[in-house]
PDB file of C-alpha atoms in Angstrom:
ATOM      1  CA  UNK Q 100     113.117 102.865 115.904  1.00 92.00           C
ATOM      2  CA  UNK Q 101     112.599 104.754 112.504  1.00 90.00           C
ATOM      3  CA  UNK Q 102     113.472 103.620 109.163  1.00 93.00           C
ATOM      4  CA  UNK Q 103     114.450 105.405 107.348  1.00 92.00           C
ATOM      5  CA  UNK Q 104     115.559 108.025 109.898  1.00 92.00           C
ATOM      6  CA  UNK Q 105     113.710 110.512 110.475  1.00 90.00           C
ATOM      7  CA  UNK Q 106     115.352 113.720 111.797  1.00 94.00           C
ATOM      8  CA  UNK Q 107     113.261 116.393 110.930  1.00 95.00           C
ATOM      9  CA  UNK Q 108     111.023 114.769 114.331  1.00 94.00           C
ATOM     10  CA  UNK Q 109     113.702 115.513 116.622  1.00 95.00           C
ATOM     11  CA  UNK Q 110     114.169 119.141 115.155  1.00 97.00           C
ATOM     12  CA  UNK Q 111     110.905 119.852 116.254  1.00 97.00           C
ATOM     13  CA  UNK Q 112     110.829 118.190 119.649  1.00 97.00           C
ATOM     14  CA  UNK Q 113     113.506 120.708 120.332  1.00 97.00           C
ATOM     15  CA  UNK Q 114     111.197 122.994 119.334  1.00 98.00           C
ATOM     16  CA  UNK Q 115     108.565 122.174 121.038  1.00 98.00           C
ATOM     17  CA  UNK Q 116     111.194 121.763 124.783  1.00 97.00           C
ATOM     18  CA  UNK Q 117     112.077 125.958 123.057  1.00 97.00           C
ATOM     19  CA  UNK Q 118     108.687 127.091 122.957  1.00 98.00           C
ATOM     20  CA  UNK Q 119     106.118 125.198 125.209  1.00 97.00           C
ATOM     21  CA  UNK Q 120     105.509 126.827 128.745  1.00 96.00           C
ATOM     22  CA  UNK Q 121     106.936 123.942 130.918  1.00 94.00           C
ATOM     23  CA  UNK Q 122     103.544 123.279 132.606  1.00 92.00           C
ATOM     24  CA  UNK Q 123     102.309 121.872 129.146  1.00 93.00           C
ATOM     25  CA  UNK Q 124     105.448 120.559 127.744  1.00 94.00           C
ATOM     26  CA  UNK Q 125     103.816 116.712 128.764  1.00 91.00           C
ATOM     27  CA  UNK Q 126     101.241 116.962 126.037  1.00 93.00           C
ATOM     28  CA  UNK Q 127     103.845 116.133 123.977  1.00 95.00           C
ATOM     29  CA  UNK Q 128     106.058 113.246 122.999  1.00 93.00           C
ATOM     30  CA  UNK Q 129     109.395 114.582 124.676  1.00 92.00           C
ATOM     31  CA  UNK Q 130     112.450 113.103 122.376  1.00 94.00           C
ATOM     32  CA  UNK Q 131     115.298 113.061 124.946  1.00 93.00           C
ATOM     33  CA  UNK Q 132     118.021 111.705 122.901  1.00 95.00           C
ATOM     34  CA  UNK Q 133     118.245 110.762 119.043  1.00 95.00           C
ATOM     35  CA  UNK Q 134     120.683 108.684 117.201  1.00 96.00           C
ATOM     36  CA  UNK Q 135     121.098 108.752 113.444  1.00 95.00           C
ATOM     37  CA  UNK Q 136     122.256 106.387 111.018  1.00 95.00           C
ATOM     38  CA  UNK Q 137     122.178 106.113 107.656  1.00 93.00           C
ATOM     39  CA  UNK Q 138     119.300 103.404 107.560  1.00 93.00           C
ATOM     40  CA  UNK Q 139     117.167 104.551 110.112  1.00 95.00           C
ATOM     41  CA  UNK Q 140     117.281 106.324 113.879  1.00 94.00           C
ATOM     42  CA  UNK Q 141     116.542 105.668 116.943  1.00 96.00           C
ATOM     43  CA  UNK Q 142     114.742 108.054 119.197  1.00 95.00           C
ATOM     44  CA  UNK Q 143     114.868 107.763 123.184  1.00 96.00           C
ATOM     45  CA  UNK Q 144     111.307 108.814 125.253  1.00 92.00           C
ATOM     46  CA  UNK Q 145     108.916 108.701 128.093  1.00 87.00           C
ATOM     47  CA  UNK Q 146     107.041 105.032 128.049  1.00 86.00           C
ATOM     48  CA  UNK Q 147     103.276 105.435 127.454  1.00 86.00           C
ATOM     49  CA  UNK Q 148     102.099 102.256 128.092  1.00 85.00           C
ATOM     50  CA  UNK Q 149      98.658 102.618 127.927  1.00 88.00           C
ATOM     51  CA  UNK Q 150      97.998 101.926 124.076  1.00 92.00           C
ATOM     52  CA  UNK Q 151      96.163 104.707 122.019  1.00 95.00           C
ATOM     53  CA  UNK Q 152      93.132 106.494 121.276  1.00 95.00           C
ATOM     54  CA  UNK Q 153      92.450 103.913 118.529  1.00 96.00           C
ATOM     55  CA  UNK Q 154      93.040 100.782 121.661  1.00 95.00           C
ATOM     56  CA  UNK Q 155      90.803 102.627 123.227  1.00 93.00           C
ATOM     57  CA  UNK Q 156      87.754 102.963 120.622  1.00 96.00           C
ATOM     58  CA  UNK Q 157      88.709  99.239 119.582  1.00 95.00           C
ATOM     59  CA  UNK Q 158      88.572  97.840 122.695  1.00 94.00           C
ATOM     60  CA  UNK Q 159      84.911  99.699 123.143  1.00 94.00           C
ATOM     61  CA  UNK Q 160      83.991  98.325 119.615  1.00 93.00           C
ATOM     62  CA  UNK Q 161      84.423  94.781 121.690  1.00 93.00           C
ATOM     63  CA  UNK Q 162      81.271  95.552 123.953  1.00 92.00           C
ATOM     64  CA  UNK Q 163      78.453  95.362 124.151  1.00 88.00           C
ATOM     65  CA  UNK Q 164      77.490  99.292 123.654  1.00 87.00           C
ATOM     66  CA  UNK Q 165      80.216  99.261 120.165  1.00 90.00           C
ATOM     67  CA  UNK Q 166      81.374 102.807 121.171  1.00 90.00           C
ATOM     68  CA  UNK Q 167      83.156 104.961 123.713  1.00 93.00           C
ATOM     69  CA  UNK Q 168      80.424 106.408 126.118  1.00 93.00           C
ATOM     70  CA  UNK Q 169      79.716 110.349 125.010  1.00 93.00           C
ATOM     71  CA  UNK Q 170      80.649 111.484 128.201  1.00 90.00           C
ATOM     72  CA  UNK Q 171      84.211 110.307 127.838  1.00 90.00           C
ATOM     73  CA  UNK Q 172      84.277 111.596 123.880  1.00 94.00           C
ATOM     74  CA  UNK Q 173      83.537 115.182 125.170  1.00 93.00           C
ATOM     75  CA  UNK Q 174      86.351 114.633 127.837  1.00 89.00           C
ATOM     76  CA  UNK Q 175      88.748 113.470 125.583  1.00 93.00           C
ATOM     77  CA  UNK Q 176      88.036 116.042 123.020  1.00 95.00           C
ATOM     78  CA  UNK Q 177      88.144 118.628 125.294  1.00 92.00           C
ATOM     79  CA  UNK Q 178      91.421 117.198 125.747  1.00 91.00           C
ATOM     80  CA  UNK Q 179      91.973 117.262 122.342  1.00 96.00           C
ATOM     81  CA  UNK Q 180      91.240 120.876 121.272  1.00 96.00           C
ATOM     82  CA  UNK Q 181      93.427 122.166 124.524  1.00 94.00           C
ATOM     83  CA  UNK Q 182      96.596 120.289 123.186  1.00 95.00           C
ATOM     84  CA  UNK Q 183      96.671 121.481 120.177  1.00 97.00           C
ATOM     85  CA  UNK Q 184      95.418 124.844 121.029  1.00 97.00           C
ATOM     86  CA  UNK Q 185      98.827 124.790 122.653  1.00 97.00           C
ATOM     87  CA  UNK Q 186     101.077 123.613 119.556  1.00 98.00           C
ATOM     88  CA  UNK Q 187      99.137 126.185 117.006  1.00 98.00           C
ATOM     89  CA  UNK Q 188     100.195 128.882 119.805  1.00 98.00           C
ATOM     90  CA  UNK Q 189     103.996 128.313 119.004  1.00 98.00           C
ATOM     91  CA  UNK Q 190     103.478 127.472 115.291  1.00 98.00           C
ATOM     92  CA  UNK Q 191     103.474 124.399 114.690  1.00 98.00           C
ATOM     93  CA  UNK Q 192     101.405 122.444 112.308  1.00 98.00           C
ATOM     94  CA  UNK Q 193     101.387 118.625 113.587  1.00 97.00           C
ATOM     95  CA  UNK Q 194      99.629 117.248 109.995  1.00 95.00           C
ATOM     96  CA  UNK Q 195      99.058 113.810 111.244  1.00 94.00           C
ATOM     97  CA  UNK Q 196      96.482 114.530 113.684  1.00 96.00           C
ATOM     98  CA  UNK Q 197      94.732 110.703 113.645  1.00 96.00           C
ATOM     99  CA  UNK Q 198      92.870 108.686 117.085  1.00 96.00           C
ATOM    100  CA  UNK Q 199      96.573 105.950 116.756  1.00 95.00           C
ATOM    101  CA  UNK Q 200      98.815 109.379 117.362  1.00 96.00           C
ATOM    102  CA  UNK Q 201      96.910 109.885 120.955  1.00 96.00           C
ATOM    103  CA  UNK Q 202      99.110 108.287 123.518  1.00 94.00           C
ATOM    104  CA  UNK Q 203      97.763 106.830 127.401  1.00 89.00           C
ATOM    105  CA  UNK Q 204      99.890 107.102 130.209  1.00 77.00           C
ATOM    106  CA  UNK Q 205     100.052 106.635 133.840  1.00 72.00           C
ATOM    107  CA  UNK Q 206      99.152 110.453 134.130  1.00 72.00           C
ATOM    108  CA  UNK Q 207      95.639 109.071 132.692  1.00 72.00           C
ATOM    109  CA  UNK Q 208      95.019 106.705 135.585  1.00 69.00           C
ATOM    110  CA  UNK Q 209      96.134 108.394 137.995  1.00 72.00           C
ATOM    111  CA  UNK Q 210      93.403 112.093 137.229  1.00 70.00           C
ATOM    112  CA  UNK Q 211      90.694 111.910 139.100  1.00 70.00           C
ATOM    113  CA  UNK Q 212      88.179 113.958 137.880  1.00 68.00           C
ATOM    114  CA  UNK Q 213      87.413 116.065 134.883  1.00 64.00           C
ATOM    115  CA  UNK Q 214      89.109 119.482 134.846  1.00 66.00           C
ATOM    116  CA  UNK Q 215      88.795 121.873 132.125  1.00 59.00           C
ATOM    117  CA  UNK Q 216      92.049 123.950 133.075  1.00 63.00           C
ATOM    118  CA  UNK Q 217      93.797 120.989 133.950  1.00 67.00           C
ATOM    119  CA  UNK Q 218      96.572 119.880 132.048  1.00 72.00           C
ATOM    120  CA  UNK Q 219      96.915 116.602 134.120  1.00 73.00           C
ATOM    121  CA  UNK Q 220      94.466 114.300 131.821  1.00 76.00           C
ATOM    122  CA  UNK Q 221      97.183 112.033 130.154  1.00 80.00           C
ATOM    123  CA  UNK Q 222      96.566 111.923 126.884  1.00 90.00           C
ATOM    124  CA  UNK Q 223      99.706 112.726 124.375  1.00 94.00           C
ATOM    125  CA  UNK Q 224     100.125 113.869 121.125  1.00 96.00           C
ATOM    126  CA  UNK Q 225     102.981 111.767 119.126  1.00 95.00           C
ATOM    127  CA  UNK Q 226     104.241 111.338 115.900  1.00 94.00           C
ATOM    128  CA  UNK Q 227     105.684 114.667 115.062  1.00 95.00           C
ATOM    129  CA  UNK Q 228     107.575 113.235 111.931  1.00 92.00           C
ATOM    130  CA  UNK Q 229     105.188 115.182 109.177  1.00 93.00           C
ATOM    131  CA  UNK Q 230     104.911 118.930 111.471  1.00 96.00           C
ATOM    132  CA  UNK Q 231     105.237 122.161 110.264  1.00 97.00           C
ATOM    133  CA  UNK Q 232     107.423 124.681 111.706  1.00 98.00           C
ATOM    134  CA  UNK Q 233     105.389 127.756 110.254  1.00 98.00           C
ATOM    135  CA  UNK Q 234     108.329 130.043 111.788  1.00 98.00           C
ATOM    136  CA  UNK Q 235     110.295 129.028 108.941  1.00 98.00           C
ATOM    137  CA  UNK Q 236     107.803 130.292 106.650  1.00 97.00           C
ATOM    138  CA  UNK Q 237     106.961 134.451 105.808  1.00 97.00           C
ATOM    139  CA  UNK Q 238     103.880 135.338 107.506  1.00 95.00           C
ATOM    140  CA  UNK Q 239     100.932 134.520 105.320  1.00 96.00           C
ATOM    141  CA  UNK Q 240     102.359 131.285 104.091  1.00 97.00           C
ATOM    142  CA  UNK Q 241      99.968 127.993 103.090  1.00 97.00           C
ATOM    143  CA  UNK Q 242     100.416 125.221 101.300  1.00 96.00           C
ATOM    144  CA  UNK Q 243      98.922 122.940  98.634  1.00 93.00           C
ATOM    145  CA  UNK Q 244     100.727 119.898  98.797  1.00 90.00           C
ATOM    146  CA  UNK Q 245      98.083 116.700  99.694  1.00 86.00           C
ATOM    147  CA  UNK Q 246      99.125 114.094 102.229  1.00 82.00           C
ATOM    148  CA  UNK Q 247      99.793 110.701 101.131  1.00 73.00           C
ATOM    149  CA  UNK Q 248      97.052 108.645 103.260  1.00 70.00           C
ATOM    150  CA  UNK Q 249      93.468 109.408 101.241  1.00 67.00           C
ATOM    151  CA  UNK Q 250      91.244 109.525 104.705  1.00 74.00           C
ATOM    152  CA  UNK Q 251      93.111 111.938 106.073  1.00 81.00           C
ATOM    153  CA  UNK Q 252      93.176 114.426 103.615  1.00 91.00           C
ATOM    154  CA  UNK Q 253      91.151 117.270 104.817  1.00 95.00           C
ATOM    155  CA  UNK Q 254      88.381 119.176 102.663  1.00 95.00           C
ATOM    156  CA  UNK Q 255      90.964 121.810 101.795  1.00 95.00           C
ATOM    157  CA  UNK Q 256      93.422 119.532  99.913  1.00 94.00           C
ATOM    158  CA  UNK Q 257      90.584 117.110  98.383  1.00 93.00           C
ATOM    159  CA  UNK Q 258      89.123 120.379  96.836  1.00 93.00           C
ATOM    160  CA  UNK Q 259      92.310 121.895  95.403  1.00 92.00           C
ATOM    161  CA  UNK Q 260      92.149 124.995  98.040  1.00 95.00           C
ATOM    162  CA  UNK Q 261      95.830 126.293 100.704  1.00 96.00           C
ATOM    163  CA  UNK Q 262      95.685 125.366 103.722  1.00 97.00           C
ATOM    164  CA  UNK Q 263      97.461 125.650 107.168  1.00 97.00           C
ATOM    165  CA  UNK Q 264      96.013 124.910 110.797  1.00 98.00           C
ATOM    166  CA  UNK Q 265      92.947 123.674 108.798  1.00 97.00           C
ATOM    167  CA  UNK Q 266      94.421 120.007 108.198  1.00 96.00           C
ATOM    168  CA  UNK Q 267      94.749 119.763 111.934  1.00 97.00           C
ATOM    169  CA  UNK Q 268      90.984 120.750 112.844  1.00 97.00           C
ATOM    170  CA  UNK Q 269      90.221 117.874 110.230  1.00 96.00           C
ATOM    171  CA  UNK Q 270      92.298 115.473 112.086  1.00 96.00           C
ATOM    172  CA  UNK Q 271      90.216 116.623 115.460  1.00 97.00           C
ATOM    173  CA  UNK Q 272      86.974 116.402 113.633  1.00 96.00           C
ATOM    174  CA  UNK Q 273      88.510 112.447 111.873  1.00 96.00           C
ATOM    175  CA  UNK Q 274      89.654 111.771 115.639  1.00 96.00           C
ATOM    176  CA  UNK Q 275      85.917 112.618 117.614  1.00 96.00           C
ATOM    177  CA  UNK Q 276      83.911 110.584 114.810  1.00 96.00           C
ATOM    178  CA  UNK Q 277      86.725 107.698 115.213  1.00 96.00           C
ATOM    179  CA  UNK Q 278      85.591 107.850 119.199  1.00 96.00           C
ATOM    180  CA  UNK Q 279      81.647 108.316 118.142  1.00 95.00           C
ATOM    181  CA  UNK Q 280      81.060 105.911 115.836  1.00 94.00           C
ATOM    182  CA  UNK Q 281      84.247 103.395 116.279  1.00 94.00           C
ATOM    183  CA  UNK Q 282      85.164 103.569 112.464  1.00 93.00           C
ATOM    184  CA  UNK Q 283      87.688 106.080 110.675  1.00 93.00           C
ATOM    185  CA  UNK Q 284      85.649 109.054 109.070  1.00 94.00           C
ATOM    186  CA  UNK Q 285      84.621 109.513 105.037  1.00 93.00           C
ATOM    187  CA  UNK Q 286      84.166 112.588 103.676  1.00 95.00           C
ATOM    188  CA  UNK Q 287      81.852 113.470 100.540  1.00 94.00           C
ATOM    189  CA  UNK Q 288      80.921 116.964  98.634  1.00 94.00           C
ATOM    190  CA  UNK Q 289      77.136 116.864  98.331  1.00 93.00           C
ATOM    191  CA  UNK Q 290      75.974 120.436  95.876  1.00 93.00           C
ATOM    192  CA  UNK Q 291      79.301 122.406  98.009  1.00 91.00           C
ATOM    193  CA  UNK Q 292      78.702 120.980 101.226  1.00 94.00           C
ATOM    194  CA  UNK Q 293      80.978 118.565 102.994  1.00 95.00           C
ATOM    195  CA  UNK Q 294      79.677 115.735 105.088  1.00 94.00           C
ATOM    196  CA  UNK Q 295      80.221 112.740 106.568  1.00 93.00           C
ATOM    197  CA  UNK Q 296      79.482 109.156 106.355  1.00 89.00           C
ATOM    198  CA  UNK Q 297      78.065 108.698 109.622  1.00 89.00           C
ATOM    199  CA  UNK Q 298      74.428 109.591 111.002  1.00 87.00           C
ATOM    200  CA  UNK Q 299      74.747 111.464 114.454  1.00 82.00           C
ATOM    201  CA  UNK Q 300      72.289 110.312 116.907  1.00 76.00           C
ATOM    202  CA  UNK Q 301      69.746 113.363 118.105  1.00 71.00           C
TER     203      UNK Q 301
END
């Protein structure tokens, strides 16, 4: 349930159900029915009932290590980078790339074992509300609008530069510190160089 509705999500769902090869369609919220009112919508899905990225690191931050164990934050991002390898390929810009839009399913318990080619890991990418359909747009095209939540602005908009794909390889980099360090990352401009607030380990 949306309000106010929000139909511009289920525009690109169908998108997505156009132009996705079937085999990674999953990756994806899949909208199968939307209803639209003039206070809000309601959109009809697949259950993920797993919690989020953001559970996850949470939960983690609970324990007694505080974070996600590096071999699952290379798994996951490997995860990561794949899915949205696959949405840039049909151009589309998600823009809201954050660790609470990463969905677990019953896909997730049931894999196994790590598989770089496999497309069976579980994780899904929601919240398609703020995408970009860049096939609407003359080749070429970027933007310099800034997004409305300050953290997840990426170094592009912060520094008054267009961008594209770029704010979605900021959410990736924002999502893997989320998983390394259990807080949300800060960004800072030190003499033209952008890091972050946390100190890696060697």
């Amino acid at each position: 349930v949306q309000k106010p509705a929000n139909p511009w999500e289920f525009y690109i769902n169908t998108c997505l159900d156009d132009r996705l090869q079937p085999a990674v369609r999953h990756l994806f919220c899949s909208i199968r029915s939307a209803h639209l009112f003039h206070n809000g919508s309601v959109m009809l899905g697949e259950l993920h009932n797993y919690g989020t990225l953001l559970n996850a690191v949470n939960i983690y931050r609970t324990l007694s290590d505080k974070v996600m164990p590096q071999p699952l934050i290379l798994y996951f991002t490997v995860c990561i980078l794949h899915t949205v390898e696959q949405l840039h390929s049909v151009h589309v810009i998600h823009a809201d790339i954050k660790p609470d839009n990463f969905m677990l399913g019953e896909r997730f318990l049931e894999n196994k074992c790590f598989d770089s080619d496999s497309v069976d890991h579980g994780l899904v990418l929601i919240d398609l509300g703020q995408s970009v359909d860049m096939q609407l747009f003359p080749e070429g095209t970027a933007f310099t609008a800034r997004c409305l939540t300050s953290g997840f602005q990426c170094t592009e908009m912060l520094s008054g530069k267009p961008w594209t794909y770029q704010t979605d390889y900021f959410g990736i980099a924002g999502t893997v510190y989320c998983m390394l360090f259990g807080t949300y990352m800060q960004v800072t401009n030190e003499g033209g160089v952008w890091k972050t607030n946390g100190v890696f380990r060697r």
